[in-house]
Short mmCIF file of C-alpha atoms and ligand atoms in Angstrom, two decimals:
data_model
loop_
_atom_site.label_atom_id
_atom_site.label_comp_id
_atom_site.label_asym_id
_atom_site.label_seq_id
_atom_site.Cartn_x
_atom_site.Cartn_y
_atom_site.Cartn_z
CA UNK A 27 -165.95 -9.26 42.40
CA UNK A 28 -163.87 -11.78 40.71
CA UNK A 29 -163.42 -15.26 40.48
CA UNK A 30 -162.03 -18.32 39.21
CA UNK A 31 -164.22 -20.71 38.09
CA UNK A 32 -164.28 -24.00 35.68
CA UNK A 33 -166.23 -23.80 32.66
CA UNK A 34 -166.93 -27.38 32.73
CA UNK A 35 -164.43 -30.52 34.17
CA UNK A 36 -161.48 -30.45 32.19
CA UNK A 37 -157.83 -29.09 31.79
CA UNK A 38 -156.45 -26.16 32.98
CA UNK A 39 -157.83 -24.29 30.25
CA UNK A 40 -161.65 -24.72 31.67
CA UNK A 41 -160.16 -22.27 34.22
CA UNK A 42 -161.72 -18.06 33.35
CA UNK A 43 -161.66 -15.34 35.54
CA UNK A 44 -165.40 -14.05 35.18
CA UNK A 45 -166.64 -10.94 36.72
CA UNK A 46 -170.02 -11.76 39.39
CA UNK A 47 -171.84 -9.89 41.10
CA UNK A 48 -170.60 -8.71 44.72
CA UNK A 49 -172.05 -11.64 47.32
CA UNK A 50 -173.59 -10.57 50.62
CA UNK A 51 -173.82 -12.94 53.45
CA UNK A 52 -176.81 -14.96 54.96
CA UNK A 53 -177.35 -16.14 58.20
CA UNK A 54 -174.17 -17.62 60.07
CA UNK A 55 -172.13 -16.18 57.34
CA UNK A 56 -169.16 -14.07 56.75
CA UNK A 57 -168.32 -11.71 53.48
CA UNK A 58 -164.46 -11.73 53.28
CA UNK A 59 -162.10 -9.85 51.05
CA UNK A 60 -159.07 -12.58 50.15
CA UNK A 61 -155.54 -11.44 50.49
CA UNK A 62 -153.80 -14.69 49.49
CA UNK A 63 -155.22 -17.76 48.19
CA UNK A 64 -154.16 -20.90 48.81
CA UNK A 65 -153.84 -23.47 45.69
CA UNK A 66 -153.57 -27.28 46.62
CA UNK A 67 -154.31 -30.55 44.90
CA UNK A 68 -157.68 -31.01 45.74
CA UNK A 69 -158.70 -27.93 43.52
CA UNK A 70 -157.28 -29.80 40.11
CA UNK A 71 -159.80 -32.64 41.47
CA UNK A 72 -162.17 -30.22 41.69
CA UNK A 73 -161.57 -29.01 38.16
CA UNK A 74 -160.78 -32.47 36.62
CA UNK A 75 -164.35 -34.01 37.64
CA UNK A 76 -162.15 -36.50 40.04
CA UNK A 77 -163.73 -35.11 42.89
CA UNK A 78 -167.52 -34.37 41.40
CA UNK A 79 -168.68 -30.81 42.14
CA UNK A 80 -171.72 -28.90 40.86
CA UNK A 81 -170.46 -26.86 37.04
CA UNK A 82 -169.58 -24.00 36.97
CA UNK A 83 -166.89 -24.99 39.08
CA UNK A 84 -166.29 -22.70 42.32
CA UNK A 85 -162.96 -23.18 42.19
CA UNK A 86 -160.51 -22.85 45.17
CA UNK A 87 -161.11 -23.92 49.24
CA UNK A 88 -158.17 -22.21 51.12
CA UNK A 89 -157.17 -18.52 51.69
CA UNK A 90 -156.92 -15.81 54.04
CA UNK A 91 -158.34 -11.91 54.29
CA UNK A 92 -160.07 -9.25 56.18
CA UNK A 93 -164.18 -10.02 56.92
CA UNK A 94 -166.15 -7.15 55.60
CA UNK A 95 -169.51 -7.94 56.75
CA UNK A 96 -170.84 -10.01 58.85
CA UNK A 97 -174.90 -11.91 58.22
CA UNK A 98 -177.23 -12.25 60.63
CA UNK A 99 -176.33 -14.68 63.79
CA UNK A 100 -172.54 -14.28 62.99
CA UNK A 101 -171.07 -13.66 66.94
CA UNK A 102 -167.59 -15.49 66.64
CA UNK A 103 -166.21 -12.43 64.52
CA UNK A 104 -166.37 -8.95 63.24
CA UNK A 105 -166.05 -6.88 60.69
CA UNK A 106 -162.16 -5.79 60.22
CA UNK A 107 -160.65 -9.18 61.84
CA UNK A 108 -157.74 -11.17 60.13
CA UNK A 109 -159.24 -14.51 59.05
CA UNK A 110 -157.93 -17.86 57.32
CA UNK A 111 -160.21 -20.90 55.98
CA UNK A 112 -159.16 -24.46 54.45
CA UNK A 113 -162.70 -25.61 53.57
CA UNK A 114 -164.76 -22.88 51.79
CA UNK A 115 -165.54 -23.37 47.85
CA UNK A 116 -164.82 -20.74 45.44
CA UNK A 117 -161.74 -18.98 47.55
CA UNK A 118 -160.27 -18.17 43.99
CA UNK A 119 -162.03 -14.72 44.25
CA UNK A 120 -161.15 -11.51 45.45
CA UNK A 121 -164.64 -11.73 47.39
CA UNK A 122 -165.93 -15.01 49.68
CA UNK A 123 -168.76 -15.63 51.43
CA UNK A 124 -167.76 -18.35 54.33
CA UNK A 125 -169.48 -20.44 57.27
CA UNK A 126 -168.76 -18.11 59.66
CA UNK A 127 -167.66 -21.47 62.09
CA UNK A 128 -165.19 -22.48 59.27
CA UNK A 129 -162.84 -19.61 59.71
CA UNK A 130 -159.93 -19.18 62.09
CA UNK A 131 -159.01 -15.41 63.45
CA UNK A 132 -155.52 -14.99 62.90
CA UNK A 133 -153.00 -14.14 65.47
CA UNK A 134 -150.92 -11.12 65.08
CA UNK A 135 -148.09 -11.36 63.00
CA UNK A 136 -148.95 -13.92 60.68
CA UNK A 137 -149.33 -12.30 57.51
CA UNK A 138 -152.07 -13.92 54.99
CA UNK A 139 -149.72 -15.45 52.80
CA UNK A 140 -148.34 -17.74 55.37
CA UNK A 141 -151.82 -18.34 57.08
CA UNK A 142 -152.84 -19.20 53.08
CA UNK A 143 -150.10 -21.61 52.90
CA UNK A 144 -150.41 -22.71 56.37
CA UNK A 145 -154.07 -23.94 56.71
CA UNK A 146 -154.86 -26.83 55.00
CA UNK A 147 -151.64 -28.44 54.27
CA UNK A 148 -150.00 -27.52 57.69
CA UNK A 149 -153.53 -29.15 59.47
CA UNK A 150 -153.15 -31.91 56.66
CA UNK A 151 -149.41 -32.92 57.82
CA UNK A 152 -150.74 -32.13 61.56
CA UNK A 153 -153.41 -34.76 61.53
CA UNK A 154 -151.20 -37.50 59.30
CA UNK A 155 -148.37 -37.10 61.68
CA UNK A 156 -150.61 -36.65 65.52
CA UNK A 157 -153.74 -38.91 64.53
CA UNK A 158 -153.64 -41.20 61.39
CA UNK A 159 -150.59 -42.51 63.00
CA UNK A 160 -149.50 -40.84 65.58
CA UNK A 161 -145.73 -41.25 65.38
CA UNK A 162 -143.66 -41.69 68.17
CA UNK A 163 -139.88 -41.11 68.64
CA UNK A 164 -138.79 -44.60 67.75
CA UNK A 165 -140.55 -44.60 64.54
CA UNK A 166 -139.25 -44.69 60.99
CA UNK A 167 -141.75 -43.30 58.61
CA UNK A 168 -141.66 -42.62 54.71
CA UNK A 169 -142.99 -39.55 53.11
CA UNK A 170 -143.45 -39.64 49.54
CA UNK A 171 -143.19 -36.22 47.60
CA UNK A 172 -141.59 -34.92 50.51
CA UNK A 173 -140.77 -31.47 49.11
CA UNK A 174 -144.73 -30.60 47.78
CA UNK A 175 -146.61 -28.24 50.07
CA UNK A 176 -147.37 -31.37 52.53
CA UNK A 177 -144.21 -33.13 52.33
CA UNK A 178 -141.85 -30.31 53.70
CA UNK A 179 -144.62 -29.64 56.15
CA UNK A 180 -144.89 -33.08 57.20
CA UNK A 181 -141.25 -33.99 57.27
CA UNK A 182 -141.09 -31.38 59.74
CA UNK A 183 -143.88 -32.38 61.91
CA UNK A 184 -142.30 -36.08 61.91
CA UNK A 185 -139.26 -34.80 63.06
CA UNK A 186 -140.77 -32.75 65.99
CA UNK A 187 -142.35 -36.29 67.13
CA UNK A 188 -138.83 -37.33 67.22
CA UNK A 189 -138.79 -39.94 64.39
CA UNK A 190 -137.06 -41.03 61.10
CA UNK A 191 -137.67 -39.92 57.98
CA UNK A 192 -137.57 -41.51 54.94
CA UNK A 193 -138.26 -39.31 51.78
CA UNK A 194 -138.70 -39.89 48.19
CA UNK A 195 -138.77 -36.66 45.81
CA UNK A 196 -138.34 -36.13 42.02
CA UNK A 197 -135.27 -34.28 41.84
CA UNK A 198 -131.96 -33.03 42.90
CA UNK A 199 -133.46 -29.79 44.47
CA UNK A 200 -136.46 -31.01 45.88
CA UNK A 201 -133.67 -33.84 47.79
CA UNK A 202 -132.09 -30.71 49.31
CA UNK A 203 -135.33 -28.81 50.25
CA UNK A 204 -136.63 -32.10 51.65
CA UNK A 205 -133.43 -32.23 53.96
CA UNK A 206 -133.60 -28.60 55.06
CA UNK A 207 -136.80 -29.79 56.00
CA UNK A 208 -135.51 -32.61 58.50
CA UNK A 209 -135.62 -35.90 56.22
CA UNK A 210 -132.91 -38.16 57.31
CA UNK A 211 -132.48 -39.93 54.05
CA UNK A 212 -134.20 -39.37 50.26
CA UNK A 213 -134.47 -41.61 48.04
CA UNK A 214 -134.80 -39.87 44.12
CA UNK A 215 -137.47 -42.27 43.38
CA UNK A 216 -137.54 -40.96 39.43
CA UNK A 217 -133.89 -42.45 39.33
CA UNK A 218 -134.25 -45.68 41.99
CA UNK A 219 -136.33 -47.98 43.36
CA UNK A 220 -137.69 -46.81 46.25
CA UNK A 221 -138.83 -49.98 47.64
CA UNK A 222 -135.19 -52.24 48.00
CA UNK A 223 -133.93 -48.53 49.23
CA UNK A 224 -135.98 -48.46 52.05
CA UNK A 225 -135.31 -52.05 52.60
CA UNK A 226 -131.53 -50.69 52.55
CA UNK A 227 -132.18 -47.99 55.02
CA UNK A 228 -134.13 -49.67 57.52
CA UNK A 229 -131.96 -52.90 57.69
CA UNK A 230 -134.59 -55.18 55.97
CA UNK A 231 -137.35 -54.28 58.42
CA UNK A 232 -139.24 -51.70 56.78
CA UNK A 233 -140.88 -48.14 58.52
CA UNK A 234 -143.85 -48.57 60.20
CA UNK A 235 -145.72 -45.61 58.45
CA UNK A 236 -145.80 -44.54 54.63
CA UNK A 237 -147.20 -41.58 53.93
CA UNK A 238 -148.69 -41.63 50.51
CA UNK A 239 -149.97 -38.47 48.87
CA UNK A 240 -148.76 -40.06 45.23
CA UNK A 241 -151.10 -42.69 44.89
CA UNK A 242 -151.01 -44.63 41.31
CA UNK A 243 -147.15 -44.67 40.81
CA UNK A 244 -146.25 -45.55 44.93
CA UNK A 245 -148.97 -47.27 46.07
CA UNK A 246 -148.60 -51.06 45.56
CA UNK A 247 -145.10 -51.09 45.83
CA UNK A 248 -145.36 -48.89 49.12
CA UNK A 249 -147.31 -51.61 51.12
CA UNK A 250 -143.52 -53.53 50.60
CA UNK A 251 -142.14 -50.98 52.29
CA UNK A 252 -144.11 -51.60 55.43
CA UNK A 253 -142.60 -53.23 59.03
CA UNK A 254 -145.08 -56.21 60.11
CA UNK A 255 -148.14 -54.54 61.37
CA UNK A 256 -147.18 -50.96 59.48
CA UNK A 257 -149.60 -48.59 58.40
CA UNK A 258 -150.15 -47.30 54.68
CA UNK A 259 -151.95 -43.63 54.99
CA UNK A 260 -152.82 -42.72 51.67
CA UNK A 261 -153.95 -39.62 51.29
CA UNK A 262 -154.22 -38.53 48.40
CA UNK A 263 -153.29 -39.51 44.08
CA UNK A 264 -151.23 -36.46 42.48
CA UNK A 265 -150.18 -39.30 39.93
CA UNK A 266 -153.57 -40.73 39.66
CA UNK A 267 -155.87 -43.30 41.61
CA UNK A 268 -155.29 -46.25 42.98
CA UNK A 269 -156.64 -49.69 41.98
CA UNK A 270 -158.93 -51.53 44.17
CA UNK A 271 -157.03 -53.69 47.04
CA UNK A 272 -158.47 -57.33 47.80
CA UNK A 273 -157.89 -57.04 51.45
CA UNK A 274 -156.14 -60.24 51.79
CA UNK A 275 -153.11 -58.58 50.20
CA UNK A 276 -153.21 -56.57 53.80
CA UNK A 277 -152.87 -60.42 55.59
CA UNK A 278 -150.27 -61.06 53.38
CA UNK A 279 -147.49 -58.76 53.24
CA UNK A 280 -147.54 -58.51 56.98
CA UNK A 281 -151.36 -57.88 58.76
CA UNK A 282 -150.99 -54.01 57.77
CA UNK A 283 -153.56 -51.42 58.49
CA UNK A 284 -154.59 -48.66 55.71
CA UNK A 285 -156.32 -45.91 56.52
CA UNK A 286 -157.80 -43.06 53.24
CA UNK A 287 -158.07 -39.90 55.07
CA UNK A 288 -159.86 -36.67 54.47
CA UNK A 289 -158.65 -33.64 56.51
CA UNK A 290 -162.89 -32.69 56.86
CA UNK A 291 -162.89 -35.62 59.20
CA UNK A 292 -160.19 -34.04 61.16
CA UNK A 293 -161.84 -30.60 61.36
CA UNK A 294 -165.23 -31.32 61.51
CA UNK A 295 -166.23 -29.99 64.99
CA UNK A 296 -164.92 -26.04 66.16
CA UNK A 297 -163.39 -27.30 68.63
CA UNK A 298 -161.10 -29.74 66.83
CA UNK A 299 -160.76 -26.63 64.03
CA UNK A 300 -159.41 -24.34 66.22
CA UNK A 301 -157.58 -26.25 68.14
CA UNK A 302 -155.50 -27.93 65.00
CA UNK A 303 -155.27 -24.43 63.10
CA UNK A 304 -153.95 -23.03 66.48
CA UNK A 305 -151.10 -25.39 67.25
CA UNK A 306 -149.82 -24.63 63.54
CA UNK A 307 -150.13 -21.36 63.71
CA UNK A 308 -147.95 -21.39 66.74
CA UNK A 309 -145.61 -23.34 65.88
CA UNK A 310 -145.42 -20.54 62.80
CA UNK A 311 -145.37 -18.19 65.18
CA UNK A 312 -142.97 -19.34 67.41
CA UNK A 313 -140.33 -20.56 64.22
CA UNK A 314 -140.52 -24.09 64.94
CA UNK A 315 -142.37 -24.82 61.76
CA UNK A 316 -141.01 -23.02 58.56
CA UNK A 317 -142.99 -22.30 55.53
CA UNK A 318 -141.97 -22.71 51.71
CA UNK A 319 -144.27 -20.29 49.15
CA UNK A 320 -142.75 -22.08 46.16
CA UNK A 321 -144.71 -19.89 43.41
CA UNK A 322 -146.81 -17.11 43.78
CA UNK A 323 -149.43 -16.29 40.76
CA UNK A 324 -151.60 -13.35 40.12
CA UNK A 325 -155.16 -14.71 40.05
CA UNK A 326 -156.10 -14.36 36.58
CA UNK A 327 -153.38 -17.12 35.99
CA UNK A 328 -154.69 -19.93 38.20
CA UNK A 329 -154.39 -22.16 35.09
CA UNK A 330 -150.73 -21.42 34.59
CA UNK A 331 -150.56 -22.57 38.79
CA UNK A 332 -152.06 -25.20 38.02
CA UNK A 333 -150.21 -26.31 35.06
CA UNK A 334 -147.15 -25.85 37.39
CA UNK A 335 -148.69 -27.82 40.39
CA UNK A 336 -149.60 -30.52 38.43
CA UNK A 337 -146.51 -30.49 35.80
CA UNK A 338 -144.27 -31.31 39.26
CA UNK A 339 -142.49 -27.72 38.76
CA UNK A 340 -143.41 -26.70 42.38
CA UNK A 341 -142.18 -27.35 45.43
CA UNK A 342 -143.44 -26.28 49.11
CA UNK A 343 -146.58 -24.46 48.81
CA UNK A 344 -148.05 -22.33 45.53
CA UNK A 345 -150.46 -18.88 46.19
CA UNK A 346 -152.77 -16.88 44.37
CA UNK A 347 -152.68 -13.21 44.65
CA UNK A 348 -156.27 -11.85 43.86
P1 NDP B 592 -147.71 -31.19 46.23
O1 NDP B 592 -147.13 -29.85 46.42
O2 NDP B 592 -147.20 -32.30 47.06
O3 NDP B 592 -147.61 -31.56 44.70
C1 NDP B 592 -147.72 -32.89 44.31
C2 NDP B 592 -146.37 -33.58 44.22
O4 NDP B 592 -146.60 -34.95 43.97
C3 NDP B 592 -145.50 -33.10 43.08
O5 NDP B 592 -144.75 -31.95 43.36
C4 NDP B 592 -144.63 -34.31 42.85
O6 NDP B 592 -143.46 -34.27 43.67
C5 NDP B 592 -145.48 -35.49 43.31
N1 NDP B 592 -145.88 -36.33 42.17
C6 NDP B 592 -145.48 -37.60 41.97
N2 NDP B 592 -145.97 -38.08 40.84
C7 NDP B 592 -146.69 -37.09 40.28
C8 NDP B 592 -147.40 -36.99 39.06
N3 NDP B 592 -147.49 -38.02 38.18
N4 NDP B 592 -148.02 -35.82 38.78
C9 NDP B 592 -147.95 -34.78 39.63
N5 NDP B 592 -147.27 -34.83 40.81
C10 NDP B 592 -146.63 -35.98 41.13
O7 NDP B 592 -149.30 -31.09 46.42
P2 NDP B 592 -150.12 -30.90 47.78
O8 NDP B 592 -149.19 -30.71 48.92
O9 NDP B 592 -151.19 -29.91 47.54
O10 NDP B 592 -150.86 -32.30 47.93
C11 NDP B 592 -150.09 -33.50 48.06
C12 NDP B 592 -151.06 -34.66 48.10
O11 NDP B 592 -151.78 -34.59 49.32
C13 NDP B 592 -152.09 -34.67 47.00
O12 NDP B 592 -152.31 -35.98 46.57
C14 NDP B 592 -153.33 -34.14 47.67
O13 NDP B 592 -154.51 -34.58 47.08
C15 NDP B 592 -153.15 -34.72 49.05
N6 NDP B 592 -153.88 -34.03 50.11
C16 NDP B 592 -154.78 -34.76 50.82
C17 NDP B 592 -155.45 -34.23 51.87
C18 NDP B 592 -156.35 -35.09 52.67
O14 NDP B 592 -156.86 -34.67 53.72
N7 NDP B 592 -156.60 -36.32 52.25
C19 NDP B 592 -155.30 -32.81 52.22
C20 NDP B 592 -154.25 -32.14 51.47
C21 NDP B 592 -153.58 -32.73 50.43
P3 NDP B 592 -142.09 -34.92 43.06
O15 NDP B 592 -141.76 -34.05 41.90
O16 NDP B 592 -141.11 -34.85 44.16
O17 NDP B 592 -142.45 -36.33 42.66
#
């Protein structure tokens, strides 16, 4: 087989394809051969030593493909079924052994690409917008980065609860994708102030949910953004992380909540797995939620996807093709 992994924590460059041996699976688990891969942020964490994980780095958690062979104990699926997975290490491969519990049988016609781009991102938005805060119809929320593989995803989701949405984006074309996508307003935060334009928008009250997958370059200034009692959901640092909050500044600028979620937390039991994987599948299905593959790579040029990812050239959701 073949796979992706990181040399040692580093740059894109620590990223070689090597050649390993072919994996079997043990007990509970499930040898899969990958048809898409997904790439998200996490994985440059991963790579960067951000996110410490054991050298050589396995790099990769998302993708979807056919199971092969099943190990001992394995009754939830067989060889030859359709499969997708947001939370198994070394997915850049053309081979991965998986928990057999962490993978999701696809439904007819959703092709692996889309259940690769789907997965984690569309579960990520899912959980931000149903249980981090659950928004309801006369919300305002902001979504930073609204046209990355999250943002259009979420912007959606917000818009099926029936609020309004508040986006900031980098450029031009990433403003229109993020308003194909539902935003109501978006703010080009490389060319203004995002915080006094929210304050514009939501006639000096502020939304009462940012959604903050930027970190370092949105974070302080996003807790002004915030109605009385508003929640700041930061979930993630594509611009670095954060400095440490003296939780008095919460009292001050209005007795706001902040929550730093993890989508494991979300799918943790089977149950909660399925059940999130399902409803965006469905919604897939049914063309209520669209996808974006902004960039598709051949596998042996995962660094060059993650030069783009990270380089802000991308926008919706970026694949690998083993
Ligand atoms: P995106 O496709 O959103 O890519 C990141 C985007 O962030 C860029 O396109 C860019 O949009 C924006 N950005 C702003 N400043 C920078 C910067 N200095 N460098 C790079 N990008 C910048 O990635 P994902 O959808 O994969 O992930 C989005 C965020 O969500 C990440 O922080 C990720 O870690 C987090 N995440 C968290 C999860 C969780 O459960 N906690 C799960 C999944 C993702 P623009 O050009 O418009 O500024």
């Amino acid at each position: 087989m073949l796979a992706v992994r990181g040399t040692s924590y580093g740059g894109p460059e620590v990223l070689t394809v090597e050649e390993l041996p072919d994996p079997s699976p043990g007990a509970g688990e499930v040898l899969i051969r990958t048809e898409a891969v997904g790439v998200n942020y996490i994985d440059t964490y991963h790579r960067s030593g951000l996110y410490p994980v054991p050298v050589p780095i396995a790099l990769g958690v998302e993708g979807a493909g056919i199971v092969v062979e099943t190990g001992p104990d394995v009754d939830t699926v067989a060889a030859g079924d359709r499969v997708a997975w947001a939370r198994v290490n070394g997915s850049y491969a053309t081979h991965v052994v998986a928990p057999a519990d962490r993978l999701v049988p696809l439904p007819a016609g959703i092709p692996p690409q889309a259940a690769a781009a789907a997965m984690l991102q569309g579960m990520t938005a899912h959980y931000l917008s149903h249980c981090s805060y659950p928004l309801r119809e006369d919300d305002t929320c902001l979504v930073h980065a609204a046209a990355g593989g999250v943002g259009l995803l979420l912007c959606q989701m917000a818009k099926l609860r029936g609020a309004r949405v508040l986006a900031t984006v980098s450029t031009a074309e990433k403003a229109e994708l993020a308003r194909g996508a539902g935003a109501d307003e978006v703010i080009l935060y490389t060319e203004q102030d995002f915080v006094p334009e929210v304050g514009r928008l939501t006639g000096g009250r502020g939304v009462d949910v940012v959604y903050d997958g930027v970190g370092r370059d949105t974070f302080v200034r996003g807790l002004d953004c915030l109605a009385r009692r508003g929640s700041m959901i930061l979930f993630g640092q594509a611009s670095g992380p954060v400095e440490p909050l003296d939780p008095l500044t919460l009292m001050s600028k209005g007795s706001l909540y902040l929550q730093r979620p993890l989508l494991a937390d979300y799918t943790w039991t089977r149950d909660e797995l399925l059940s999130r994987a399902g409803q965006v599948l469905e919604w897939i299905g049914s063309g209520s939620l669209a996808l974006r593959i902004g960039a598709s790579f051949p596998l042996a040029e995962a660094a060059d996807a993650h030069r783009a990812l990270e380089g802000r050239l991308t926008a919706g959701k970026v694949l690998l093709i083993p």
